[in-house]
XYZ file of C-alpha atoms in Angstrom:
154
model
C -24.322 -16.747 11.763
C -20.694 -15.578 11.958
C -19.727 -12.458 10.000
C -17.002 -12.837 7.389
C -16.529 -9.086 7.137
C -12.999 -7.948 7.965
C -12.239 -5.557 10.740
C -11.485 -2.089 9.392
C -8.162 -1.760 11.235
C -6.705 -4.903 9.634
C -5.786 -5.955 6.131
C -4.400 -9.010 4.357
C -0.720 -9.684 4.924
C -0.299 -12.896 2.888
C -2.296 -16.106 2.338
C -5.328 -14.700 4.152
C -3.344 -13.802 7.278
C -4.622 -10.557 8.779
C -2.390 -7.788 10.123
C -2.885 -4.333 11.569
C -2.681 -1.569 8.987
C 0.371 -0.179 10.769
C 2.270 -3.494 10.485
C 5.718 -2.737 8.979
C 5.042 -4.831 5.853
C 1.725 -3.055 5.245
C 3.448 0.318 5.761
C 6.114 -0.779 3.250
C 3.467 -1.770 0.691
C 1.708 1.564 1.160
C 4.981 3.419 0.654
C 5.685 1.417 -2.498
C 2.182 2.208 -3.766
C 2.722 5.912 -3.072
C 6.123 5.800 -4.797
C 4.605 4.157 -7.867
C 1.796 6.733 -8.008
C 4.286 9.616 -7.833
C 6.460 8.007 -10.507
C 3.473 7.633 -12.842
C 2.460 11.267 -12.261
C 5.981 12.474 -13.058
C 6.136 10.247 -16.140
C 2.927 11.619 -17.672
C 3.857 15.210 -16.749
C 7.017 15.114 -18.887
C 7.452 14.494 -22.629
C 7.647 10.869 -23.679
C 11.266 9.783 -24.011
C 12.604 12.607 -21.832
C 14.952 11.684 -18.995
C 12.363 12.428 -16.261
C 9.705 10.347 -18.060
C 12.002 7.384 -18.766
C 13.338 7.461 -15.211
C 9.871 7.735 -13.652
C 8.409 4.908 -15.764
C 11.370 2.754 -14.733
C 10.666 3.492 -11.065
C 6.999 2.534 -11.525
C 7.976 -0.670 -13.356
C 10.434 -1.642 -10.645
C 7.857 -0.923 -7.929
C 5.617 -3.507 -9.620
C 8.452 -6.045 -9.582
C 9.355 -5.342 -5.957
C 5.738 -5.676 -4.863
C 5.286 -8.941 -6.779
C 8.483 -10.434 -5.328
C 7.604 -9.346 -1.789
C 4.024 -10.574 -1.892
C 4.875 -13.909 -3.507
C 7.996 -14.471 -1.416
C 10.062 -15.033 -4.547
C 13.482 -13.552 -5.360
C 13.464 -10.210 -7.131
C 14.118 -10.381 -10.869
C 16.968 -7.944 -11.497
C 17.406 -6.315 -14.865
C 19.695 -3.576 -16.215
C 18.655 0.064 -15.905
C 17.947 2.134 -19.014
C 20.030 5.234 -19.822
C 22.915 4.553 -17.416
C 25.243 1.638 -16.771
C 26.305 1.956 -13.128
C 23.903 4.089 -11.100
C 25.459 3.367 -7.694
C 28.972 4.489 -8.692
C 27.611 7.462 -10.628
C 25.463 8.725 -7.764
C 28.349 8.530 -5.314
C 30.694 10.550 -7.540
C 28.614 12.911 -9.697
C 31.563 15.282 -10.195
C 33.445 12.596 -12.116
C 30.464 11.472 -14.192
C 28.460 14.699 -14.613
C 30.787 17.538 -13.644
C 28.509 18.654 -10.795
C 28.680 18.194 -7.013
C 26.075 16.245 -5.050
C 22.538 17.599 -5.319
C 21.810 17.033 -1.629
C 21.252 20.398 0.018
C 21.414 22.255 -3.289
C 18.694 24.648 -4.366
C 17.431 23.203 -7.626
C 16.052 25.784 -10.033
C 15.073 23.332 -12.774
C 11.542 21.911 -12.359
C 12.289 18.454 -13.842
C 15.236 18.107 -11.450
C 12.985 19.077 -8.542
C 10.471 16.373 -9.542
C 13.246 13.790 -9.807
C 14.645 14.865 -6.444
C 11.207 14.379 -4.878
C 11.007 10.952 -6.513
C 14.469 10.098 -5.135
C 13.363 11.009 -1.595
C 10.297 8.756 -1.924
C 12.503 5.874 -3.094
C 14.687 6.427 -0.030
C 11.584 6.420 2.166
C 10.484 3.086 0.660
C 13.989 1.730 1.268
C 13.782 2.672 4.973
C 10.328 1.068 5.156
C 11.741 -2.122 3.609
C 14.503 -2.214 6.213
C 11.920 -1.746 8.997
C 9.673 -4.463 7.531
C 12.229 -7.117 6.629
C 15.622 -6.365 8.121
C 18.041 -8.644 6.286
C 15.373 -11.242 5.370
C 14.671 -9.473 2.062
C 18.042 -7.905 1.330
C 17.222 -8.190 -2.381
C 14.383 -5.654 -1.989
C 16.452 -3.274 0.131
C 19.379 -3.463 -2.310
C 17.095 -2.830 -5.282
C 15.582 0.245 -3.621
C 19.054 1.518 -2.741
C 20.152 1.096 -6.354
C 16.888 2.655 -7.560
C 17.507 5.808 -5.515
C 20.969 6.039 -7.083
C 19.375 5.605 -10.500
C 16.944 8.459 -9.912
C 19.784 10.595 -8.546
C 21.723 10.144 -11.791
């Protein structure tokens, strides 16, 4: 009798196809899962309705949408971001929009800002994993993650 048990070093890629756990798409999914977990932790750590909580819940929600679109092979459903209108422009010119220079390299003394900065770095990591996994085949996912990191930055 043949065993139907999966090998421990593989996992399901799509439609029953097996792949090594270090396959770029599996690494991307793991990074997205980690990003969502961090976002949920940040959201419950901060008061409901606060900027960190709203931002973190939005990241978790968008992770769900990105995962669903990737796994199903369907286009990503894009929707407006809460709290801000144009995250990409705002993140590239924070002096104009917020009166402060870029946060990159700054020593942040405010704990909520530190949590959001950590979240931003995890979004960037997921974006790099998406590029490694899909190249230009899923530009919609890469673009969404790029915009999402700008959103968290703002």
